[in-house]
Amino acid sequence: MEPLNESLFDAQALEFPAALASALAPPALPGHFDEMRGLATPAAPLRPAPGPSTTAPAPAAPQLYDAAAGQSQSQSQALPNPQPPSQSPTQSPTQSPSQPTIQSQSQAQTQASGEPPPLTPAWNAFFEQLGPGGFNDLPRRAASLERQIRDNGVTYNVYADANGPQRPWSLDLFPLIVSPESWSRIEAGVLQRVRVLDRVMADAYGPQQLLAEGLIPPALVRGHPGYLRALHGVKPPGDTWLHIAAFDLARGPDGNWWVVSQRTQAPSGLGYLLENRLAITRQFPQAFEALHVQRLAATYSAMMEGLQRMCPAGVPPHIALLTPGPYNETYFEHAYLARYLGVTLVEGSDLTVRDQRLYLKTLQGLRPVHGLIKRLDDQFLDPLELRPDSTLGVPGLLQAIRAGNVLVANMPGSAFLESPALLGFLPGLARRLIGEKLMLPALPTWWCGERAALESVLPQLGDCAIKPTYPGFDGRASFDAVLGSHLGRRELDEWAGRIVREGDVHTVQGYMPLSQMPTWANDLGPGHIAPRAVMLRVFAVSDGAQSWRVLPGGLARLTEPDAQFASMQRGGSSADVWVQTHGEVDRTTLLQPHSTPASLARHRAPVTSRAAENMFWLGRYTERAENAVRLARLTLSLLGSEDQSSRPLLEWLHRMALRNALVPAGVPSAPQSRRVFERALIAELGDVARGGSVGFSLRCIRQAAAAVRERLSQDTWNQIVRTEADFLRRCAEQADEGSFAASAALRALESASNALAAMTGAQTDRMTRDDAWRLLSIGRHIERLGFLANALEAGFDNGAVHEVSGFEAMVALFDSTITFHARYQQRRDVATMVDLLVLDAENPRSLAWVTQTLRGRIARLAGSAPGKLTALSYELPDPSGWTLEHLCAAGPDAGYPELVKLLAGCETAAYHVSDAIGTRYFTLTSESLRSVGA
């Protein structure tokens, strides 16, 4: 069990916060580097390795890393015993004087005196800048941080479920602080490595000299499932293959940083680290300023400028961010990053390739796309040439890339660079390609596809990590990485057998204890500081052709106490990364305050067909939920009132409940068995699997909103999520109690009604009036027109409106009770009802107002001139020709045939127009494309 200090509030208060932190924070676990104190704790006695090589002397760690060079002979020479670097820290000949070192003498003095080691200057300054509240304020800040993450909707969906709740992003209160000296070494090493990887990729898809010279095995390039032969001979724009690369770094007990892995296909974290920075700096603004932490905006701005300059065509070029969709675990980051960078968030279905060029499907037709930032693994990019079962990619995308008509960041085909086996060959590749020795070493790595490496590493499996050579690909190479120290003797033998049988798909990497940083463990009591192992992800981004810069920060990933690896997918947490600088802090922002009115060009974000469809259905489901809530509340209220004796009213309620799927078919009608009908209606309210239920509509609202999250404000999204969660929670609580009383159901419906009113208010008052908003409004009014017309027609059909109770119920369903009584007092007849509910041009729930609004919104959607209607608008009836005398002419004996005919026509027209809009704007058939001038 990890060491924990006593509660901060039980400890004796010290004069200075830094001294208090030093006294209360436990040291890192034995053998780990302590980030707070800048030194390693003494290592525990080593467990003998399960093999005959345990007596072999452990070579110097950096020599191990350099010895695993790009040639098979040099690799095999370095194999005697990959012991953890912590076992021989003093033997490191390449350790930089600027790096922290193990201070064994200081530790001995500390142990003798019983006083804790002092904090590093950075951590000392951090705690001294906590402010007047000091440590007493940390619980409040932790609660505030948790609330901010929740309110901002920051999520990471572990094995995302379309119907499941989204998992909040996990962020610790304390940042990881990196000194200027450490960062200088990291930055230089990362820049060097990204240059090497870019040239390796250029050679692999070009002359392949490295393969011919034997500097890299063919099995790790041409034999890698991620190597795309279709791109051989292609030269990307700017001769730059890698635009965004991520390196996972670990700090060893010697204080040096070591590369553990690298990500080049679609590295995640660029959006989450931004959110981390905003959240943590809000909690510690004084410390952030006092430590001279470098800002991030300049690097993002340089990356976008570099991509724009390298795009093959377009002034200005149109850049999009390709996402797998809202069910991807990092979709929040995709939407957040697209909004921050000012690029269009697209899915594969939003794009199409015509004449070897990439286009975006929009409501106005096809719009060229010149650059694509992909957050999709390569194998899913093009179903025509890669995985044929992929529904996430763009058919023909590789063809457009080969033609040189689109820049893709990163270029497809980089998956082989992510193989852990490649780490062992990079030192030799660096000397060959750039004539330099790698400054940032990697963990010792052995690819078991070479016999000499296999034989030398087998006895040491108990001290290493076993990883797949081809991670992320199905088949015989698919397995989860494991630590040998967590395996028993029998399991180690089984793994050894697998490696012997299929050595090429196994890579063994030396184990090194990760450094540990302080974390605020508020869940373990009233407040504790606990050490957590940390891995740092650093990003290199291209700012031009063959030019890169390192983002001055990163994503720190914290492991759980019982976790083998640092992984967000396995429930880990994150921390902000503060990189200190001795120079001036770059305060560049993405704002451009010096623009002149003459140079300002209004940019309208394109509305993709997918976004348009989701906005349309967001409007429809919002209105459908409101209608269902209002109808359910009205039904339950009437069933419990004295009006339950009116048979026409009960029949009308039953008919409306069936029509709107509030009760399943076959349930006895309200006149037959009022109680059974009531229980069936209540039981269906929270059923998310049954179309038409309130719960189902609320879930559909969330799913449609998730697909267009980049278009919604954070308040709107939070309202949508809370509304669904609150209603389903209320339904579940009542179901657990064994009964759901009508009174409890009415309270849940009332709460949902209030929340939906806030939701529709946000849609009306807080969204820009572009085509996406018009489609949302059109969807709402189509749903409203169909529902209200059907309700009124059903009331006249069975005569419910001719009774006082039925009359009042109809007016209430139209949400017009107050207006009706204020205008007509006690008068109740068909003429007053028709006048208010059908003809009133000022009542937003009258059929005339809804129809007229729909005609106008559809006309604006098609881009017609003001006041001019389009052919689709004429599919709806014209309210200007409706008169009270005509609709009420035949009288009650004849059943008002003209009125009933009009009501049926309104309902039919509403759903006909819905189908026409879907065909014209969403499916983009060839005829539709011509009609919008594509």
JSON list of C-alpha atoms in Angstrom, two decimals, residues 545-679:
[
{"chain": "A", "resi": 545, "resn": "ALA", "atom": "CA", "xyz": [8.18, 22.29, -44.56]},
{"chain": "A", "resi": 546, "resn": "GLN", "atom": "CA", "xyz": [10.76, 20.10, -42.79]},
{"chain": "A", "resi": 547, "resn": "SER", "atom": "CA", "xyz": [10.47, 22.26, -39.67]},
{"chain": "A", "resi": 548, "resn": "TRP", "atom": "CA", "xyz": [9.09, 21.36, -36.25]},
{"chain": "A", "resi": 549, "resn": "ARG", "atom": "CA", "xyz": [8.69, 22.83, -32.81]},
{"chain": "A", "resi": 550, "resn": "VAL", "atom": "CA", "xyz": [7.89, 21.17, -29.47]},
{"chain": "A", "resi": 551, "resn": "LEU", "atom": "CA", "xyz": [4.79, 22.25, -27.61]},
{"chain": "A", "resi": 552, "resn": "PRO", "atom": "CA", "xyz": [6.06, 23.75, -24.32]},
{"chain": "A", "resi": 553, "resn": "GLY", "atom": "CA", "xyz": [3.92, 21.54, -22.15]},
{"chain": "A", "resi": 554, "resn": "GLY", "atom": "CA", "xyz": [2.29, 18.19, -22.53]},
{"chain": "A", "resi": 555, "resn": "LEU", "atom": "CA", "xyz": [-0.09, 15.65, -21.10]},
{"chain": "A", "resi": 556, "resn": "ALA", "atom": "CA", "xyz": [0.95, 13.98, -17.86]},
{"chain": "A", "resi": 557, "resn": "ARG", "atom": "CA", "xyz": [-0.72, 10.62, -17.31]},
{"chain": "A", "resi": 558, "resn": "LEU", "atom": "CA", "xyz": [-0.88, 9.23, -13.80]},
{"chain": "A", "resi": 559, "resn": "THR", "atom": "CA", "xyz": [-1.15, 5.55, -13.01]},
{"chain": "A", "resi": 560, "resn": "GLU", "atom": "CA", "xyz": [-3.41, 3.99, -10.45]},
{"chain": "A", "resi": 561, "resn": "PRO", "atom": "CA", "xyz": [-1.61, 2.26, -7.54]},
{"chain": "A", "resi": 562, "resn": "ASP", "atom": "CA", "xyz": [-2.28, -1.23, -8.91]},
{"chain": "A", "resi": 563, "resn": "ALA", "atom": "CA", "xyz": [-1.91, -0.40, -12.63]},
{"chain": "A", "resi": 564, "resn": "GLN", "atom": "CA", "xyz": [0.88, -1.83, -14.76]},
{"chain": "A", "resi": 565, "resn": "PHE", "atom": "CA", "xyz": [0.91, 0.96, -17.35]},
{"chain": "A", "resi": 566, "resn": "ALA", "atom": "CA", "xyz": [-0.11, 4.61, -17.60]},
{"chain": "A", "resi": 567, "resn": "SER", "atom": "CA", "xyz": [-3.27, 4.50, -19.67]},
{"chain": "A", "resi": 568, "resn": "MET", "atom": "CA", "xyz": [-6.39, 6.65, -19.74]},
{"chain": "A", "resi": 569, "resn": "GLN", "atom": "CA", "xyz": [-8.30, 3.71, -21.21]},
{"chain": "A", "resi": 570, "resn": "ARG", "atom": "CA", "xyz": [-7.53, 1.72, -18.07]},
{"chain": "A", "resi": 571, "resn": "GLY", "atom": "CA", "xyz": [-8.88, 4.40, -15.78]},
{"chain": "A", "resi": 572, "resn": "GLY", "atom": "CA", "xyz": [-5.80, 6.54, -15.21]},
{"chain": "A", "resi": 573, "resn": "SER", "atom": "CA", "xyz": [-5.88, 10.26, -14.57]},
{"chain": "A", "resi": 574, "resn": "SER", "atom": "CA", "xyz": [-4.05, 13.27, -15.97]},
{"chain": "A", "resi": 575, "resn": "ALA", "atom": "CA", "xyz": [-2.19, 16.36, -14.80]},
{"chain": "A", "resi": 576, "resn": "ASP", "atom": "CA", "xyz": [-1.28, 19.67, -16.36]},
{"chain": "A", "resi": 577, "resn": "VAL", "atom": "CA", "xyz": [2.36, 20.17, -17.34]},
{"chain": "A", "resi": 578, "resn": "TRP", "atom": "CA", "xyz": [4.08, 23.44, -16.46]},
{"chain": "A", "resi": 579, "resn": "VAL", "atom": "CA", "xyz": [7.28, 24.10, -18.38]},
{"chain": "A", "resi": 580, "resn": "GLN", "atom": "CA", "xyz": [9.32, 26.85, -16.79]},
{"chain": "A", "resi": 581, "resn": "THR", "atom": "CA", "xyz": [11.41, 29.29, -18.77]},
{"chain": "A", "resi": 582, "resn": "HIS", "atom": "CA", "xyz": [14.32, 31.53, -17.79]},
{"chain": "A", "resi": 583, "resn": "GLY", "atom": "CA", "xyz": [13.47, 33.94, -20.58]},
{"chain": "A", "resi": 584, "resn": "GLU", "atom": "CA", "xyz": [10.40, 35.93, -21.50]},
{"chain": "A", "resi": 585, "resn": "VAL", "atom": "CA", "xyz": [7.08, 34.13, -21.42]},
{"chain": "A", "resi": 586, "resn": "ASP", "atom": "CA", "xyz": [5.53, 33.99, -24.90]},
{"chain": "A", "resi": 587, "resn": "ARG", "atom": "CA", "xyz": [2.10, 35.53, -24.44]},
{"chain": "A", "resi": 588, "resn": "THR", "atom": "CA", "xyz": [0.93, 35.00, -28.02]},
{"chain": "A", "resi": 589, "resn": "THR", "atom": "CA", "xyz": [-2.78, 34.30, -28.40]},
{"chain": "A", "resi": 590, "resn": "LEU", "atom": "CA", "xyz": [-4.93, 33.19, -31.30]},
{"chain": "A", "resi": 591, "resn": "LEU", "atom": "CA", "xyz": [-6.63, 36.59, -31.25]},
{"chain": "A", "resi": 592, "resn": "GLN", "atom": "CA", "xyz": [-5.74, 39.08, -33.98]},
{"chain": "A", "resi": 593, "resn": "PRO", "atom": "CA", "xyz": [-6.49, 42.50, -32.47]},
{"chain": "A", "resi": 594, "resn": "HIS", "atom": "CA", "xyz": [-4.89, 44.53, -35.27]},
{"chain": "A", "resi": 595, "resn": "SER", "atom": "CA", "xyz": [-7.31, 43.60, -38.05]},
{"chain": "A", "resi": 596, "resn": "THR", "atom": "CA", "xyz": [-8.77, 46.59, -39.87]},
{"chain": "A", "resi": 597, "resn": "PRO", "atom": "CA", "xyz": [-12.40, 46.79, -40.96]},
{"chain": "A", "resi": 598, "resn": "ALA", "atom": "CA", "xyz": [-11.32, 46.87, -44.59]},
{"chain": "A", "resi": 599, "resn": "SER", "atom": "CA", "xyz": [-9.38, 43.61, -44.25]},
{"chain": "A", "resi": 600, "resn": "LEU", "atom": "CA", "xyz": [-12.09, 41.84, -42.29]},
{"chain": "A", "resi": 601, "resn": "ALA", "atom": "CA", "xyz": [-13.84, 39.15, -44.31]},
{"chain": "A", "resi": 602, "resn": "ARG", "atom": "CA", "xyz": [-16.80, 37.49, -42.64]},
{"chain": "A", "resi": 603, "resn": "HIS", "atom": "CA", "xyz": [-16.24, 33.76, -42.59]},
{"chain": "A", "resi": 604, "resn": "ARG", "atom": "CA", "xyz": [-19.28, 31.54, -42.38]},
{"chain": "A", "resi": 605, "resn": "ALA", "atom": "CA", "xyz": [-18.55, 28.07, -41.17]},
{"chain": "A", "resi": 606, "resn": "PRO", "atom": "CA", "xyz": [-19.86, 25.51, -43.64]},
{"chain": "A", "resi": 607, "resn": "VAL", "atom": "CA", "xyz": [-22.82, 23.43, -42.56]},
{"chain": "A", "resi": 608, "resn": "THR", "atom": "CA", "xyz": [-22.10, 19.83, -43.46]},
{"chain": "A", "resi": 609, "resn": "SER", "atom": "CA", "xyz": [-24.92, 17.58, -44.53]},
{"chain": "A", "resi": 610, "resn": "ARG", "atom": "CA", "xyz": [-24.35, 15.39, -41.46]},
{"chain": "A", "resi": 611, "resn": "ALA", "atom": "CA", "xyz": [-24.42, 18.37, -39.11]},
{"chain": "A", "resi": 612, "resn": "ALA", "atom": "CA", "xyz": [-27.53, 19.67, -40.86]},
{"chain": "A", "resi": 613, "resn": "GLU", "atom": "CA", "xyz": [-29.30, 16.34, -40.42]},
{"chain": "A", "resi": 614, "resn": "ASN", "atom": "CA", "xyz": [-28.40, 16.13, -36.74]},
{"chain": "A", "resi": 615, "resn": "MET", "atom": "CA", "xyz": [-29.52, 19.70, -36.13]},
{"chain": "A", "resi": 616, "resn": "PHE", "atom": "CA", "xyz": [-32.80, 18.92, -37.90]},
{"chain": "A", "resi": 617, "resn": "TRP", "atom": "CA", "xyz": [-33.41, 15.89, -35.70]},
{"chain": "A", "resi": 618, "resn": "LEU", "atom": "CA", "xyz": [-32.26, 17.75, -32.61]},
{"chain": "A", "resi": 619, "resn": "GLY", "atom": "CA", "xyz": [-35.11, 20.15, -33.27]},
{"chain": "A", "resi": 620, "resn": "ARG", "atom": "CA", "xyz": [-37.60, 17.38, -33.96]},
{"chain": "A", "resi": 621, "resn": "TYR", "atom": "CA", "xyz": [-36.73, 15.36, -30.87]},
{"chain": "A", "resi": 622, "resn": "THR", "atom": "CA", "xyz": [-36.76, 18.44, -28.67]},
{"chain": "A", "resi": 623, "resn": "GLU", "atom": "CA", "xyz": [-40.27, 19.28, -29.81]},
{"chain": "A", "resi": 624, "resn": "ARG", "atom": "CA", "xyz": [-41.31, 15.63, -29.66]},
{"chain": "A", "resi": 625, "resn": "ALA", "atom": "CA", "xyz": [-40.12, 15.41, -26.06]},
{"chain": "A", "resi": 626, "resn": "GLU", "atom": "CA", "xyz": [-42.03, 18.57, -25.15]},
{"chain": "A", "resi": 627, "resn": "ASN", "atom": "CA", "xyz": [-45.17, 17.21, -26.78]},
{"chain": "A", "resi": 628, "resn": "ALA", "atom": "CA", "xyz": [-44.83, 13.86, -25.04]},
{"chain": "A", "resi": 629, "resn": "VAL", "atom": "CA", "xyz": [-44.26, 15.50, -21.65]},
{"chain": "A", "resi": 630, "resn": "ARG", "atom": "CA", "xyz": [-47.24, 17.82, -22.08]},
{"chain": "A", "resi": 631, "resn": "LEU", "atom": "CA", "xyz": [-49.50, 15.00, -23.25]},
{"chain": "A", "resi": 632, "resn": "ALA", "atom": "CA", "xyz": [-48.38, 12.68, -20.42]},
{"chain": "A", "resi": 633, "resn": "ARG", "atom": "CA", "xyz": [-48.89, 15.39, -17.78]},
{"chain": "A", "resi": 634, "resn": "LEU", "atom": "CA", "xyz": [-52.33, 16.22, -19.17]},
{"chain": "A", "resi": 635, "resn": "THR", "atom": "CA", "xyz": [-53.33, 12.55, -19.28]},
{"chain": "A", "resi": 636, "resn": "LEU", "atom": "CA", "xyz": [-52.21, 11.74, -15.74]},
{"chain": "A", "resi": 637, "resn": "SER", "atom": "CA", "xyz": [-53.83, 14.90, -14.38]},
{"chain": "A", "resi": 638, "resn": "LEU", "atom": "CA", "xyz": [-57.15, 14.14, -16.05]},
{"chain": "A", "resi": 639, "resn": "LEU", "atom": "CA", "xyz": [-57.11, 10.48, -15.03]},
{"chain": "A", "resi": 640, "resn": "GLY", "atom": "CA", "xyz": [-56.89, 11.58, -11.44]},
{"chain": "A", "resi": 641, "resn": "SER", "atom": "CA", "xyz": [-59.54, 14.32, -11.70]},
{"chain": "A", "resi": 642, "resn": "GLU", "atom": "CA", "xyz": [-63.31, 14.41, -11.73]},
{"chain": "A", "resi": 643, "resn": "ASP", "atom": "CA", "xyz": [-63.32, 14.61, -15.55]},
{"chain": "A", "resi": 644, "resn": "GLN", "atom": "CA", "xyz": [-62.53, 10.92, -15.84]},
{"chain": "A", "resi": 645, "resn": "SER", "atom": "CA", "xyz": [-66.22, 10.19, -16.34]},
{"chain": "A", "resi": 646, "resn": "SER", "atom": "CA", "xyz": [-66.16, 11.78, -19.83]},
{"chain": "A", "resi": 647, "resn": "ARG", "atom": "CA", "xyz": [-65.89, 8.84, -22.21]},
{"chain": "A", "resi": 648, "resn": "PRO", "atom": "CA", "xyz": [-65.00, 10.92, -25.33]},
{"chain": "A", "resi": 649, "resn": "LEU", "atom": "CA", "xyz": [-62.21, 12.60, -23.38]},
{"chain": "A", "resi": 650, "resn": "LEU", "atom": "CA", "xyz": [-60.80, 9.26, -22.18]},
{"chain": "A", "resi": 651, "resn": "GLU", "atom": "CA", "xyz": [-61.02, 7.83, -25.68]},
{"chain": "A", "resi": 652, "resn": "TRP", "atom": "CA", "xyz": [-59.21, 10.86, -27.08]},
{"chain": "A", "resi": 653, "resn": "LEU", "atom": "CA", "xyz": [-56.46, 10.52, -24.48]},
{"chain": "A", "resi": 654, "resn": "HIS", "atom": "CA", "xyz": [-56.09, 6.83, -25.29]},
{"chain": "A", "resi": 655, "resn": "ARG", "atom": "CA", "xyz": [-55.94, 7.53, -28.99]},
{"chain": "A", "resi": 656, "resn": "MET", "atom": "CA", "xyz": [-53.31, 10.25, -28.55]},
{"chain": "A", "resi": 657, "resn": "ALA", "atom": "CA", "xyz": [-51.23, 8.08, -26.21]},
{"chain": "A", "resi": 658, "resn": "LEU", "atom": "CA", "xyz": [-51.22, 5.25, -28.76]},
{"chain": "A", "resi": 659, "resn": "ARG", "atom": "CA", "xyz": [-50.50, 7.63, -31.64]},
{"chain": "A", "resi": 660, "resn": "ASN", "atom": "CA", "xyz": [-47.49, 9.05, -29.82]},
{"chain": "A", "resi": 661, "resn": "ALA", "atom": "CA", "xyz": [-46.26, 5.69, -28.44]},
{"chain": "A", "resi": 662, "resn": "LEU", "atom": "CA", "xyz": [-46.75, 6.65, -24.79]},
{"chain": "A", "resi": 663, "resn": "VAL", "atom": "CA", "xyz": [-48.37, 3.26, -24.17]},
{"chain": "A", "resi": 664, "resn": "PRO", "atom": "CA", "xyz": [-47.76, -0.03, -25.96]},
{"chain": "A", "resi": 665, "resn": "ALA", "atom": "CA", "xyz": [-50.35, -1.48, -28.30]},
{"chain": "A", "resi": 666, "resn": "GLY", "atom": "CA", "xyz": [-52.76, -3.90, -26.67]},
{"chain": "A", "resi": 667, "resn": "VAL", "atom": "CA", "xyz": [-53.05, -2.01, -23.39]},
{"chain": "A", "resi": 668, "resn": "PRO", "atom": "CA", "xyz": [-56.71, -1.65, -22.32]},
{"chain": "A", "resi": 669, "resn": "SER", "atom": "CA", "xyz": [-58.06, 1.77, -23.16]},
{"chain": "A", "resi": 670, "resn": "ALA", "atom": "CA", "xyz": [-58.71, 4.36, -20.48]},
{"chain": "A", "resi": 671, "resn": "PRO", "atom": "CA", "xyz": [-62.50, 3.85, -20.62]},
{"chain": "A", "resi": 672, "resn": "GLN", "atom": "CA", "xyz": [-62.03, 0.09, -20.19]},
{"chain": "A", "resi": 673, "resn": "SER", "atom": "CA", "xyz": [-59.54, 0.15, -17.32]},
{"chain": "A", "resi": 674, "resn": "ARG", "atom": "CA", "xyz": [-58.35, 3.52, -16.21]},
{"chain": "A", "resi": 675, "resn": "ARG", "atom": "CA", "xyz": [-55.87, 2.14, -13.64]},
{"chain": "A", "resi": 676, "resn": "VAL", "atom": "CA", "xyz": [-54.24, -0.34, -16.02]},
{"chain": "A", "resi": 677, "resn": "PHE", "atom": "CA", "xyz": [-53.94, 2.36, -18.67]},
{"chain": "A", "resi": 678, "resn": "GLU", "atom": "CA", "xyz": [-52.41, 4.76, -16.14]},
{"chain": "A", "resi": 679, "resn": "ARG", "atom": "CA", "xyz": [-49.88, 2.21, -14.87]}
]
